[in-house]
mmCIF file of C-alpha atoms in Angstrom:
data_model
loop_
_atom_site.group_PDB
_atom_site.id
_atom_site.type_symbol
_atom_site.label_atom_id
_atom_site.label_comp_id
_atom_site.label_asym_id
_atom_site.label_seq_id
_atom_site.Cartn_x
_atom_site.Cartn_y
_atom_site.Cartn_z
ATOM 1 C CA UNK A 10 86.762 149.691 63.802
ATOM 2 C CA UNK A 11 83.186 149.649 62.850
ATOM 3 C CA UNK A 12 83.208 146.277 61.655
ATOM 4 C CA UNK A 13 84.915 145.080 64.939
ATOM 5 C CA UNK A 14 82.716 146.858 66.957
ATOM 6 C CA UNK A 15 79.803 145.033 65.431
ATOM 7 C CA UNK A 16 81.675 141.469 65.542
ATOM 8 C CA UNK A 17 82.102 141.890 69.377
ATOM 9 C CA UNK A 18 78.359 143.149 70.050
ATOM 10 C CA UNK A 19 77.342 140.034 68.200
ATOM 11 C CA UNK A 20 79.881 137.407 70.217
ATOM 12 C CA UNK A 21 78.369 139.554 73.468
ATOM 13 C CA UNK A 22 74.763 138.676 72.214
ATOM 14 C CA UNK A 23 75.591 135.246 71.355
ATOM 15 C CA UNK A 24 77.193 134.652 75.023
ATOM 16 C CA UNK A 25 73.911 136.194 76.636
ATOM 17 C CA UNK A 26 71.736 134.013 74.708
ATOM 18 C CA UNK A 27 73.943 130.990 75.533
ATOM 19 C CA UNK A 28 73.950 131.943 79.306
ATOM 20 C CA UNK A 29 70.066 132.147 79.323
ATOM 21 C CA UNK A 30 69.486 129.187 77.586
ATOM 22 C CA UNK A 31 71.912 126.760 79.455
ATOM 23 C CA UNK A 32 71.531 128.197 83.090
ATOM 24 C CA UNK A 33 73.964 126.527 85.527
ATOM 25 C CA UNK A 34 75.010 124.124 82.423
ATOM 26 C CA UNK A 35 76.692 127.314 80.619
ATOM 27 C CA UNK A 36 80.063 126.416 79.280
ATOM 28 C CA UNK A 37 82.290 129.487 79.355
ATOM 29 C CA UNK A 38 85.528 128.216 78.101
ATOM 30 C CA UNK A 39 84.241 128.205 74.134
ATOM 31 C CA UNK A 40 83.657 131.932 74.558
ATOM 32 C CA UNK A 41 86.840 132.557 76.443
ATOM 33 C CA UNK A 42 88.736 131.027 73.893
ATOM 34 C CA UNK A 43 87.110 133.105 71.049
ATOM 35 C CA UNK A 44 87.971 136.424 72.971
ATOM 36 C CA UNK A 45 91.448 135.508 74.054
ATOM 37 C CA UNK A 46 92.365 134.573 70.405
ATOM 38 C CA UNK A 47 91.170 137.945 69.475
ATOM 39 C CA UNK A 48 93.185 139.518 71.952
ATOM 40 C CA UNK A 49 96.298 137.679 70.808
ATOM 41 C CA UNK A 50 95.535 138.435 67.126
ATOM 42 C CA UNK A 51 94.436 141.640 67.195
ATOM 43 C CA UNK A 52 96.450 143.795 69.803
ATOM 44 C CA UNK A 53 99.979 144.821 69.073
ATOM 45 C CA UNK A 54 103.017 142.593 69.755
ATOM 46 C CA UNK A 55 105.374 145.420 70.967
ATOM 47 C CA UNK A 56 105.301 148.539 73.209
ATOM 48 C CA UNK A 57 106.038 150.682 70.288
ATOM 49 C CA UNK A 58 102.783 149.518 68.390
ATOM 50 C CA UNK A 59 100.904 151.020 71.189
ATOM 51 C CA UNK A 60 101.391 154.460 69.569
ATOM 52 C CA UNK A 61 99.365 153.613 66.873
ATOM 53 C CA UNK A 62 95.898 155.220 67.033
ATOM 54 C CA UNK A 63 94.406 152.116 65.484
ATOM 55 C CA UNK A 64 96.050 149.951 68.405
ATOM 56 C CA UNK A 65 94.318 152.225 71.063
ATOM 57 C CA UNK A 66 90.793 151.821 69.066
ATOM 58 C CA UNK A 67 91.176 148.066 69.339
ATOM 59 C CA UNK A 68 91.948 147.928 72.961
ATOM 60 C CA UNK A 69 89.313 150.401 73.759
ATOM 61 C CA UNK A 70 86.721 147.889 71.906
ATOM 62 C CA UNK A 71 87.917 145.135 73.904
ATOM 63 C CA UNK A 72 87.535 147.204 77.308
ATOM 64 C CA UNK A 73 84.093 148.271 76.214
ATOM 65 C CA UNK A 74 83.215 144.699 75.441
ATOM 66 C CA UNK A 75 84.426 143.325 78.867
ATOM 67 C CA UNK A 76 82.440 146.061 80.435
ATOM 68 C CA UNK A 77 79.469 144.918 78.795
ATOM 69 C CA UNK A 78 80.250 141.351 79.966
ATOM 70 C CA UNK A 79 80.847 142.470 83.797
ATOM 71 C CA UNK A 80 80.020 139.810 86.238
ATOM 72 C CA UNK A 81 76.997 141.446 87.582
ATOM 73 C CA UNK A 82 75.330 140.867 84.077
ATOM 74 C CA UNK A 83 76.870 137.480 83.349
ATOM 75 C CA UNK A 84 77.961 135.513 86.686
ATOM 76 C CA UNK A 85 78.453 132.188 85.218
ATOM 77 C CA UNK A 86 81.321 133.974 82.768
ATOM 78 C CA UNK A 87 82.995 135.908 86.006
ATOM 79 C CA UNK A 88 86.371 133.314 86.143
ATOM 80 C CA UNK A 89 86.822 133.612 82.129
ATOM 81 C CA UNK A 90 85.974 137.581 82.407
ATOM 82 C CA UNK A 91 88.842 137.848 85.277
ATOM 83 C CA UNK A 92 91.356 135.716 83.369
ATOM 84 C CA UNK A 93 90.568 138.319 79.927
ATOM 85 C CA UNK A 94 90.962 141.603 82.190
ATOM 86 C CA UNK A 95 94.016 140.065 83.253
ATOM 87 C CA UNK A 96 95.417 138.733 80.121
ATOM 88 C CA UNK A 97 98.949 139.428 79.184
ATOM 89 C CA UNK A 98 97.740 140.644 75.476
ATOM 90 C CA UNK A 99 95.271 143.315 77.495
ATOM 91 C CA UNK A 100 96.025 144.349 80.911
ATOM 92 C CA UNK A 101 99.527 145.702 80.336
ATOM 93 C CA UNK A 102 98.947 147.073 76.989
ATOM 94 C CA UNK A 103 95.741 148.835 78.080
ATOM 95 C CA UNK A 104 97.985 150.427 81.085
ATOM 96 C CA UNK A 105 100.750 151.345 78.764
ATOM 97 C CA UNK A 106 98.826 153.231 76.234
ATOM 98 C CA UNK A 107 100.184 156.738 75.470
ATOM 99 C CA UNK A 108 98.959 159.661 77.569
ATOM 100 C CA UNK A 109 97.374 157.105 80.015
ATOM 101 C CA UNK A 110 94.354 156.985 77.834
ATOM 102 C CA UNK A 111 93.704 153.234 79.056
ATOM 103 C CA UNK A 112 93.863 153.780 82.796
ATOM 104 C CA UNK A 113 90.365 155.092 83.044
ATOM 105 C CA UNK A 114 89.279 152.002 80.964
ATOM 106 C CA UNK A 115 91.000 149.627 83.451
ATOM 107 C CA UNK A 116 89.912 151.368 86.447
ATOM 108 C CA UNK A 117 86.129 150.922 85.113
ATOM 109 C CA UNK A 118 86.672 147.073 84.865
ATOM 110 C CA UNK A 119 88.130 146.507 88.419
ATOM 111 C CA UNK A 120 85.145 148.699 89.761
ATOM 112 C CA UNK A 121 82.924 146.274 87.756
ATOM 113 C CA UNK A 122 84.822 143.479 89.706
ATOM 114 C CA UNK A 123 84.862 145.027 92.951
ATOM 115 C CA UNK A 124 81.132 145.645 92.721
ATOM 116 C CA UNK A 125 80.363 142.181 91.892
ATOM 117 C CA UNK A 126 82.440 141.002 94.887
ATOM 118 C CA UNK A 127 81.050 143.446 97.458
ATOM 119 C CA UNK A 128 77.978 141.641 98.873
ATOM 120 C CA UNK A 129 79.892 138.568 99.125
ATOM 121 C CA UNK A 130 82.799 140.411 101.094
ATOM 122 C CA UNK A 131 80.280 141.767 103.620
ATOM 123 C CA UNK A 132 79.620 138.291 104.467
ATOM 124 C CA UNK A 133 81.923 136.473 107.388
ATOM 125 C CA UNK A 134 81.925 133.099 104.987
ATOM 126 C CA UNK A 135 82.108 133.230 101.183
ATOM 127 C CA UNK A 136 81.149 130.447 98.810
ATOM 128 C CA UNK A 137 84.040 128.275 97.508
ATOM 129 C CA UNK A 138 83.732 129.760 94.201
ATOM 130 C CA UNK A 139 83.678 133.412 95.307
ATOM 131 C CA UNK A 140 87.032 132.619 97.363
ATOM 132 C CA UNK A 141 88.726 131.502 94.380
ATOM 133 C CA UNK A 142 87.710 134.581 92.698
ATOM 134 C CA UNK A 143 88.876 136.504 95.346
ATOM 135 C CA UNK A 144 92.073 134.938 95.402
ATOM 136 C CA UNK A 145 92.451 135.746 91.445
ATOM 137 C CA UNK A 146 91.599 139.308 92.249
ATOM 138 C CA UNK A 147 94.228 139.322 94.813
ATOM 139 C CA UNK A 148 96.849 138.312 92.429
ATOM 140 C CA UNK A 149 95.689 141.045 89.696
ATOM 141 C CA UNK A 150 96.057 143.597 92.556
ATOM 142 C CA UNK A 151 99.634 142.279 93.654
ATOM 143 C CA UNK A 152 100.656 142.529 89.796
ATOM 144 C CA UNK A 153 99.382 146.092 89.552
ATOM 145 C CA UNK A 154 101.226 146.949 92.884
ATOM 146 C CA UNK A 155 104.215 145.532 91.462
ATOM 147 C CA UNK A 156 104.285 146.561 87.762
ATOM 148 C CA UNK A 157 101.858 149.416 87.769
ATOM 149 C CA UNK A 158 101.843 151.311 90.951
ATOM 150 C CA UNK A 159 101.177 154.695 89.668
ATOM 151 C CA UNK A 160 97.896 153.459 88.507
ATOM 152 C CA UNK A 161 96.780 152.394 92.089
ATOM 153 C CA UNK A 162 97.885 155.496 93.458
ATOM 154 C CA UNK A 163 96.083 157.888 90.838
ATOM 155 C CA UNK A 164 92.807 155.567 91.298
ATOM 156 C CA UNK A 165 92.936 154.780 94.863
ATOM 157 C CA UNK A 166 90.268 156.674 95.875
ATOM 158 C CA UNK A 167 87.400 155.534 93.368
ATOM 159 C CA UNK A 168 88.961 151.786 93.927
ATOM 160 C CA UNK A 169 89.033 151.878 97.713
ATOM 161 C CA UNK A 170 85.145 153.646 97.315
ATOM 162 C CA UNK A 171 83.361 150.812 95.934
ATOM 163 C CA UNK A 172 84.851 148.058 98.647
ATOM 164 C CA UNK A 173 82.984 147.323 101.515
ATOM 165 C CA UNK A 174 84.663 148.871 104.650
ATOM 166 C CA UNK A 175 85.244 145.466 106.295
ATOM 167 C CA UNK A 176 87.564 144.621 103.395
ATOM 168 C CA UNK A 177 90.802 145.444 104.730
ATOM 169 C CA UNK A 178 93.041 143.323 102.956
ATOM 170 C CA UNK A 179 92.241 144.632 99.484
ATOM 171 C CA UNK A 180 92.271 147.982 100.720
ATOM 172 C CA UNK A 181 95.812 147.869 102.239
ATOM 173 C CA UNK A 182 96.894 146.387 98.774
ATOM 174 C CA UNK A 183 95.845 149.305 97.130
ATOM 175 C CA UNK A 184 96.845 151.880 99.352
ATOM 176 C CA UNK A 185 100.337 150.491 99.834
ATOM 177 C CA UNK A 186 101.063 151.565 96.329
ATOM 178 C CA UNK A 187 103.532 154.599 95.861
ATOM 179 C CA UNK A 188 105.661 155.662 92.968
ATOM 180 C CA UNK A 189 108.965 153.890 92.029
ATOM 181 C CA UNK A 190 110.649 157.273 92.019
ATOM 182 C CA UNK A 191 109.624 157.995 95.399
ATOM 183 C CA UNK A 192 111.719 157.049 98.689
ATOM 184 C CA UNK A 193 109.377 156.412 101.617
ATOM 185 C CA UNK A 194 110.833 157.399 105.262
ATOM 186 C CA UNK A 195 111.978 154.861 107.582
ATOM 187 C CA UNK A 196 109.568 154.424 109.934
ATOM 188 C CA UNK A 197 111.854 153.443 112.816
ATOM 189 C CA UNK A 198 113.847 156.609 112.137
ATOM 190 C CA UNK A 199 114.214 158.670 115.662
ATOM 191 C CA UNK A 200 111.957 161.378 116.309
ATOM 192 C CA UNK A 201 110.498 160.822 113.033
ATOM 193 C CA UNK A 202 107.986 163.831 112.311
ATOM 194 C CA UNK A 203 105.826 162.974 109.337
ATOM 195 C CA UNK A 204 104.109 166.368 109.308
ATOM 196 C CA UNK A 205 107.545 168.126 108.475
ATOM 197 C CA UNK A 206 108.482 166.044 105.485
ATOM 198 C CA UNK A 207 108.721 167.756 102.074
ATOM 199 C CA UNK A 208 106.382 165.452 100.613
ATOM 200 C CA UNK A 209 103.759 166.314 102.971
ATOM 201 C CA UNK A 210 103.139 169.390 101.059
ATOM 202 C CA UNK A 211 102.314 167.831 97.835
ATOM 203 C CA UNK A 212 98.450 166.950 97.110
ATOM 204 C CA UNK A 213 97.840 163.422 96.158
ATOM 205 C CA UNK A 214 97.327 163.141 92.309
ATOM 206 C CA UNK A 215 93.655 161.651 91.917
ATOM 207 C CA UNK A 216 92.336 160.749 88.626
ATOM 208 C CA UNK A 217 89.250 159.079 89.963
ATOM 209 C CA UNK A 218 85.756 160.901 89.993
ATOM 210 C CA UNK A 219 85.897 161.718 93.570
ATOM 211 C CA UNK A 220 82.502 163.715 93.511
ATOM 212 C CA UNK A 221 80.697 161.016 92.226
ATOM 213 C CA UNK A 222 79.826 159.776 95.961
ATOM 214 C CA UNK A 223 78.569 163.474 96.543
ATOM 215 C CA UNK A 224 76.194 163.692 93.749
ATOM 216 C CA UNK A 225 74.112 161.002 95.102
ATOM 217 C CA UNK A 226 70.898 162.252 96.180
ATOM 218 C CA UNK A 227 72.026 165.776 95.559
ATOM 219 C CA UNK A 228 74.413 165.799 98.664
ATOM 220 C CA UNK A 229 77.113 168.090 96.625
ATOM 221 C CA UNK A 230 74.418 170.638 96.031
ATOM 222 C CA UNK A 231 73.731 170.907 99.765
ATOM 223 C CA UNK A 232 77.336 171.137 100.303
ATOM 224 C CA UNK A 233 77.960 173.970 98.181
ATOM 225 C CA UNK A 234 74.711 175.670 99.036
ATOM 226 C CA UNK A 235 76.020 175.554 102.955
ATOM 227 C CA UNK A 236 79.457 176.801 101.880
ATOM 228 C CA UNK A 237 77.962 179.764 99.956
ATOM 229 C CA UNK A 238 75.143 180.756 102.424
ATOM 230 C CA UNK A 239 76.168 179.062 105.884
ATOM 231 C CA UNK A 240 72.699 177.665 105.908
ATOM 232 C CA UNK A 241 70.234 176.116 106.533
ATOM 233 C CA UNK A 242 71.887 174.986 110.127
ATOM 234 C CA UNK A 243 69.856 171.728 109.956
ATOM 235 C CA UNK A 244 72.443 170.709 107.299
ATOM 236 C CA UNK A 245 75.089 170.385 110.281
ATOM 237 C CA UNK A 246 72.743 168.488 112.433
ATOM 238 C CA UNK A 247 71.908 166.025 109.739
ATOM 239 C CA UNK A 248 75.481 165.424 108.350
ATOM 240 C CA UNK A 249 76.750 162.775 110.368
ATOM 241 C CA UNK A 250 73.480 160.504 109.467
ATOM 242 C CA UNK A 251 74.084 161.442 105.735
ATOM 243 C CA UNK A 252 77.610 160.497 105.821
ATOM 244 C CA UNK A 253 76.980 157.084 107.428
ATOM 245 C CA UNK A 254 77.704 154.067 104.936
ATOM 246 C CA UNK A 255 74.755 151.752 104.467
ATOM 247 C CA UNK A 256 74.873 148.756 107.045
ATOM 248 C CA UNK A 257 77.547 150.532 108.943
#
């Protein structure tokens, strides 16, 4: 694994150098083929092989490499990056890892993608290349919604947290996920009382780090202090302004 990690690091360095030297003439297909071939050759071909600890290490190495190549760092590689993230030899294998060890790895990659798209999603009009990347992102979310709805359920908080408040379509896709073993009530049932359903007493399963947003600017410490001491009074007066999103 040490050798594989060094090979990936060298490939990332070569891509970085090539991107800086060529600029807008950067040719991403050559680098994409290199990583795609590695994914096809090194990853297990069966679900049972995912139980092998070595396979998990290989998938983790790929995930760390893709995180290093995220679109915010290498925008010219964004389309190839998205195709690698959603590659049939990577995405399903990571999400099927034993004990869901691959879920936080893939959530990190989705957050990388959303953070790159966020400035464009806040605008009324997006450039044509970004529109294509946005459509590709929607297709990835649709695949996750169909094949891995539990993943979207458990990480809905962290994924929606990085999306702009105006990004309604992607947010609805994520929030529409529900476990396949759950039967949703018919919304047209007469006299339906949602608060009386047995499922309403079950706490949602959240795997994302939902306290990360509170940690910014010492907000969590201020909340803990107020809950313990009920002071200072100015905390409640300033709470609304501190909760407002930037640009809201």
